[in-house]
Amino acid sequence: MADAAIDPREFLPPDEPVHLLDPDGTYHEDPEHPVDLDDAGLRELYRLMLVTRKVDREAINLQRQGQLGVYASCMGQEAAQVGSAYALAEEDWIFPSYRELGAALVRQVDAAGLLHLYRGTWLSDHDPYKHHFGLMSIPIGTQALHATGFAMGARLDNNPIVTMTYFGDGGTSEGDPHEAMTFAGVMKSPVIFFVQNNQYAISVPLEKQTAAPTLAHKAVGYGLPGRRCDGNDVLATYAVTKKAVDRARAGEGPTFIEALTYRMEAHTTSDDPSRYRTQAELDEAATTDPIARMRNFLQQRDLYDSELEDAVEEQAKEVATYVRAGIYDAPHGDPMELFEHVYVDPTGYFEGQREQLRAELDANGEG
Amino acid sequence: MADAAIDPREFLPPDEPVHLLDPDGTYHEDPEHPVDLDDAGLRELYRLMLVTRKVDREAINLQRQGQLGVYASCMGQEAAQVGSAYALAEEDWIFPSYRELGAALVRQVDAAGLLHLYRGTWLSDHDPYKHHFGLMSIPIGTQALHATGFAMGARLDNNPIVTMTYFGDGGTSEGDPHEAMTFAGVMKSPVIFFVQNNQYAISVPLEKQTAAPTLAHKAVGYGLPGRRCDGNDVLATYAVTKKAVDRARAGEGPTFIEALTYRMEAHTTSDDPSRYRTQAELDEAATTDPIARMRNFLQQRDLYDSELEDAVEEQAKEVATYVRAGIYDAPHGDPMELFEHVYVDPTGYFEGQREQLRAELDANGEG
Amino acid sequence: MAITMAQAINQALHDAMSEDERVLVFGEDVGRLGGVFRVTDKLQENFSEDRCFDTPLAESGIIGTAIGLAMYGFRPVPEMQFDGFTYPAFEQIVSHLAKMPNRSRGTVKLPVTIRIPYGGGIGAVEHHSESPEAYWAHTAGLKVFTPGTPEDAYSMMRAAIAMDDPVIFLEPKRRYWMKSDTELPVETEPPHKAVVRREGSDVSVFCYGPMVRTAMEAAEAAADEGWSLEVVDLRSLSPLDTPTMLASVERTGRAIVVHEAAQTLGMGAEIAARIQEQAFYSLEAPVLRATGYDTPYPPAKLEEFWLPDVDRILDMVERSLSY
Amino acid sequence: MAITMAQAINQALHDAMSEDERVLVFGEDVGRLGGVFRVTDKLQENFSEDRCFDTPLAESGIIGTAIGLAMYGFRPVPEMQFDGFTYPAFEQIVSHLAKMPNRSRGTVKLPVTIRIPYGGGIGAVEHHSESPEAYWAHTAGLKVFTPGTPEDAYSMMRAAIAMDDPVIFLEPKRRYWMKSDTELPVETEPPHKAVVRREGSDVSVFCYGPMVRTAMEAAEAAADEGWSLEVVDLRSLSPLDTPTMLASVERTGRAIVVHEAAQTLGMGAEIAARIQEQAFYSLEAPVLRATGYDTPYPPAKLEEFWLPDVDRILDMVERSLSY
Ligand SMILES: Cc1ncc(C[n+]2csc(CCOP(=O)(O)OP(=O)(O)O)c2C)c(N)n1
Ligand SMILES: Cc1ncc(C[n+]2csc(CCOP(=O)(O)OP(=O)(O)O)c2C)c(N)n1
Ligand SMILES: [Mg+2]
Ligand SMILES: [Mg+2]
């Protein structure tokens, strides 16, 4: 009769989430979670977060102008995304949900291409193999299995890459992440399950989602280390993820990370959060803003000056302009493309259907 | 930002599984897990286990004689099933998988009716409302949600009943038990998730199923107490379950129990376990037989005598005879019944299909 | 008074909950938010959190617990937030909800009504415009209803909840804002009955849910061409009201089926198969299909090219008449 | 040499794994046990646990990780242990496997072959005799193949694995022990081609998978009655080889579709719809269906009454000839 041969303590999250930066920018060193970045790296984190916020705002504007059908903002979650994505190497893969603009920008994914999903120009329009950034995934939690399978593949192939998948607090309730973590634990796959606990699944608050002490406590049930960090502290999300990445790359298997953050915007532009949360709660959340905090830190270190701010503003504007140019009034493609890409070999399909559409287009002078 | 308000320690399983009876029958008192049974109750547990084993054997024989299509034996798991089911009150409900003959016999479910599933006479032929014993459920883990929903209903109805669902070590990997425990945790539903960890899911051993330190460590991820017990020790399975039942009935919510046991027979009569486990392993397992252990205990207590053994043998033979009589060459019913019970109101269905079957039966002289 | 289809369903849920305290509404965001389409608006406020509640984000969990609640004696009305998110619950629906009454020889009844907003045409992001009705209609043990008007939305929802069989209730989301001048409560034909919405003599057009209005528009346009279309709103996809379909085809001799779902093995396949089986000599032309294509649902900017519309219906009418 | 269908598939997997090291076989009990039907026997022994491995008990997990493995560059051949246990994986199959190549504009290819033993007739316990093919054939983006002979089982499996599209490979479990005298490897027609197994002039019988042998037996029996049946083995359910079907019907003027799955929206619906659409004037009788009933799959002792057999096919032949 098998008995607990493994010490569960290594899997349980420590009592306190890893927190390195106070809101006022004060840095607390944690020997367990070193920040192995030089000054340029620290400034880069700030730059990426600020660019993310501006492009995010641009996307919201584009939606308001009727240019996007809908958009899911990542405002407030920049530190969670940028810090974690920055801890990966270029050849590592990310499997996102639908809210990871910040992670995408770290990987230099074409943001306009990404947003075509929300415009509805095409379902996805960036090349996942170019930036090692998977397709955005709308069915909740499903991408966790793709990340796990990909990591299984890398391990079989003796390729020392790591995969990371993002999902939300709500996503932890679905069966798929559960199965993904089960597989990853058994196979020791080099995958990191990065949960952005932004306190809500649309309108459903965390306490209606789970009775777990913390989300990170789920990890022990899969034999994964469960880690927590202050998700609005970009140094903490970076350092905690880096440690997990190093561990995975060394062949020691997967890690579950819960980043405590807050969704400062509506769930999507279609949502009306006034129905389920108060202004007081929002005001409180604003005091933990991840970007202000990092700026305070850089200032304390004398790494912040108007030159940096100007440069970042400039870059942010550039990306935002690029996105706007790529999206605004972007024409839809050839409707005949609907029949492409369904099958690599379409022999036997679409009998008469192509002709039907072609005839309709011709009749409407759209052919 | 929400933080761990709940102390996870109450959910974590203690280091050692609860164990009250040594293989030689020596009883170790555990003040945390009192056995609130009188002598008659103790003998009843023994009786139920022995009857279970004999009826189980009869079912295997019936299968060998071509009377059942297949059968999933519970040999070796009698203590896990009998002890746990015995801890419930009559009005409490059980939602079984396909291996719970022992639990069914505790609830006095018509065993012949139950086995019609395996004969293929009908899909299920006992009345779940009569004995508060749900239909056997073959799709792994799915019944955990039915138990949870039923318990949610009882709670909404202020009905102080408890539900218990059985699934296996393999079942813990499926999405449904994960979702069931998530729901039960949040809703504080009076449901007990009783896992018989019999070390295998068909041929797949536990270590390929999960990397968790123990299955009971999964519970903390749902805010449920995770408990473990020696599943071949009927007093332990009884006492641990009883505690969970009392807790649930008091409105304190669900519990997850892992009973460590061993599947002494093949997965089903169709299986060939020699392909994946050794005789040495089986011999080792036989030394922990739950029935011998309880007999040793009763002997030590002077509760065992030939009168008891004879009476139990007698009863076992009676039930086995009843089952054999109910199953052996049991005729199939009227094929026209295929169209019954599909809909309460079948208006608009089966156009022509009834007549087709009726005509076929007539043509074959079976009408 | 003008009410929308969404309001009609909301009122139906409200009235069912008022009349029978065993009726429960639950799902993702149906409580405080009132549902992403506000179809469950104010139900929690009016009936307490016990009777209208938010669940964790897990569709198999929602349907599996609905089954348990129904076994206990409740009449659950769970919501799947969108068509594309019913798939995680497929096993619970197909292996248990559809089968358990039969398995138990009728001992277990499962009066569960699963509400699913479905279909395209609202410019939504992917997985939010699916038409999964054929999956359910192929599954014995389920009833599948879909209203095409606010009145039917109210009346069929009441009937579905009152019924002891499990019902998949498909709400045509692009018609949530469709208005009708009517007083609630209203009682229309029983749900298993198809209804002739417009009489005609040349071609029968079988449609349901979101396509009822489109078919009516096509009939209007066809009249300008001198073609008389009979529009039959099927209302129930399982059971299919074959007698009403046959009666119509026997009158017109021609039939077209319209639906958004992909053509292959969409409802049009079954309807065509039945009509030619049972009205072979009445048919002057083959039963034709004006449907979505056999490709994944397209991106929003291209959906207008994919979805059947008045033109596609009229093309089929013309083709039918050419026989 | 006489080989069974199960052996033919085993050999196909073996040969595919030998020739291409990117081919992986995994699922529940496929490793040490060799699968509950021994179809994966010795693959682990011959190719190591890296290439043939047991997974945890989770079907969505199996298909979801297969997708990730395919994205990485492998060619996964996952097994679903039985037809009735594919449903937990429905979302991964329908929302991702079928759609991702399209969503990604062809950038992502998913050469995944899902093996599923399916169908009834072996006296199994419930959920082990399902015929879910219509669910997959209705889903754009999937190919659906099912062999009716050991030769095809080998050849179509090799073709499926070699193909860059996702394939649902349905193995007719009651024919696993069907024998054929043949040498492997063997290459038969490409999978998307239907094959005329027996020529005839009175009625075309369209069948696939487990029903191919049954239809052949029916043709034999029909000959005694003086009826000449043409038996067409469809082999691929998606795509359907419409030209071959039409050519046959144009010869015979009559058609019957045979399948185990429930009738409503089973493959027979689509085949009937297409034939009447495209060969309207050739039909001398409606396309008829000899199928399972619109009820849940019955208990083992009653399956013989539910499943289509020679008698039911001949009934339909007679009915067809009566027009
Ligand atoms: C399977 C599935 N069910 C439901 C939805 C609808 N939906 C979209 S986002 C969302 C909430 C997700 O919450 P969470 O996982 O916390 O992520 P967040 O949106 O907060 O980033 C829901 C219910 C979906 N996309 N997929
Ligand atoms: C959803 C589903 N997948 C696969 C199967 C096939 N199957 C039947 S029993 C079994 C193993 C179950 O193992 P476990 O949960 O440990 O229970 P045990 O049989 O050991 O009691 C499997 C894979 C099934 N019944 N249902
Ligand atoms: Mg969230
Ligand atoms: Mg087991």
Short mmCIF file of N, CA and C in Angstrom, two decimals, chain D residues 197-199 205 212-231 310 313-314 317:
data_model
loop_
_atom_site.label_atom_id
_atom_site.label_comp_id
_atom_site.label_asym_id
_atom_site.label_seq_id
_atom_site.Cartn_x
_atom_site.Cartn_y
_atom_site.Cartn_z
N ARG D 197 -18.31 -2.49 -52.96
CA ARG D 197 -17.86 -3.82 -52.50
C ARG D 197 -18.53 -4.94 -53.27
N ARG D 198 -19.69 -4.65 -53.79
CA ARG D 198 -20.41 -5.66 -54.56
C ARG D 198 -21.27 -4.90 -55.55
N GLU D 199 -21.22 -5.28 -56.77
CA GLU D 199 -22.02 -4.57 -57.76
C GLU D 199 -23.42 -5.14 -57.81
N VAL D 205 -26.85 0.08 -51.55
CA VAL D 205 -26.83 0.06 -50.09
C VAL D 205 -25.56 0.76 -49.63
N VAL D 212 -20.60 -2.92 -42.91
CA VAL D 212 -20.20 -3.35 -44.24
C VAL D 212 -20.44 -4.86 -44.38
N ARG D 213 -19.98 -5.59 -43.38
CA ARG D 213 -20.18 -7.03 -43.46
C ARG D 213 -21.68 -7.36 -43.44
N THR D 214 -22.42 -6.68 -42.59
CA THR D 214 -23.86 -6.93 -42.51
C THR D 214 -24.55 -6.67 -43.84
N ALA D 215 -24.14 -5.58 -44.48
CA ALA D 215 -24.73 -5.25 -45.77
C ALA D 215 -24.36 -6.31 -46.82
N MET D 216 -23.14 -6.81 -46.74
CA MET D 216 -22.74 -7.87 -47.68
C MET D 216 -23.58 -9.12 -47.47
N GLU D 217 -23.83 -9.42 -46.21
CA GLU D 217 -24.68 -10.58 -45.92
C GLU D 217 -26.10 -10.35 -46.43
N ALA D 218 -26.55 -9.13 -46.28
CA ALA D 218 -27.90 -8.80 -46.77
C ALA D 218 -27.96 -8.96 -48.28
N ALA D 219 -26.88 -8.54 -48.94
CA ALA D 219 -26.86 -8.64 -50.41
C ALA D 219 -26.92 -10.10 -50.83
N GLU D 220 -26.22 -10.92 -50.08
CA GLU D 220 -26.23 -12.37 -50.33
C GLU D 220 -27.66 -12.90 -50.19
N ALA D 221 -28.27 -12.55 -49.07
CA ALA D 221 -29.63 -13.02 -48.81
C ALA D 221 -30.60 -12.47 -49.84
N ALA D 222 -30.39 -11.23 -50.24
CA ALA D 222 -31.29 -10.60 -51.21
C ALA D 222 -31.23 -11.34 -52.55
N ALA D 223 -30.02 -11.78 -52.88
CA ALA D 223 -29.86 -12.49 -54.16
C ALA D 223 -30.80 -13.69 -54.23
N ASP D 224 -30.98 -14.34 -53.06
CA ASP D 224 -31.89 -15.48 -53.02
C ASP D 224 -33.32 -15.08 -53.38
N GLU D 225 -33.62 -13.81 -53.04
CA GLU D 225 -34.97 -13.32 -53.34
C GLU D 225 -35.03 -12.76 -54.76
N GLY D 226 -33.89 -12.77 -55.42
CA GLY D 226 -33.87 -12.24 -56.78
C GLY D 226 -33.61 -10.75 -56.85
N TRP D 227 -33.16 -10.18 -55.71
CA TRP D 227 -32.88 -8.74 -55.71
C TRP D 227 -31.37 -8.53 -55.81
N SER D 228 -30.97 -7.66 -56.65
CA SER D 228 -29.55 -7.41 -56.85
C SER D 228 -29.12 -6.12 -56.13
N LEU D 229 -28.39 -6.26 -55.04
CA LEU D 229 -27.98 -5.09 -54.25
C LEU D 229 -26.55 -4.68 -54.60
N GLU D 230 -26.35 -3.38 -54.69
CA GLU D 230 -25.00 -2.86 -54.84
C GLU D 230 -24.57 -2.35 -53.47
N VAL D 231 -23.46 -2.88 -52.97
CA VAL D 231 -23.01 -2.48 -51.63
C VAL D 231 -21.86 -1.49 -51.75
N VAL D 310 -29.58 -7.95 -41.14
CA VAL D 310 -29.97 -8.37 -42.49
C VAL D 310 -31.47 -8.18 -42.71
N ILE D 313 -32.45 -4.56 -43.17
CA ILE D 313 -32.01 -4.07 -44.49
C ILE D 313 -32.95 -4.61 -45.58
N LEU D 314 -33.28 -5.87 -45.47
CA LEU D 314 -34.16 -6.46 -46.50
C LEU D 314 -35.56 -5.85 -46.45
N VAL D 317 -35.20 -2.81 -48.38
CA VAL D 317 -35.07 -3.13 -49.80
C VAL D 317 -36.46 -3.39 -50.38
#
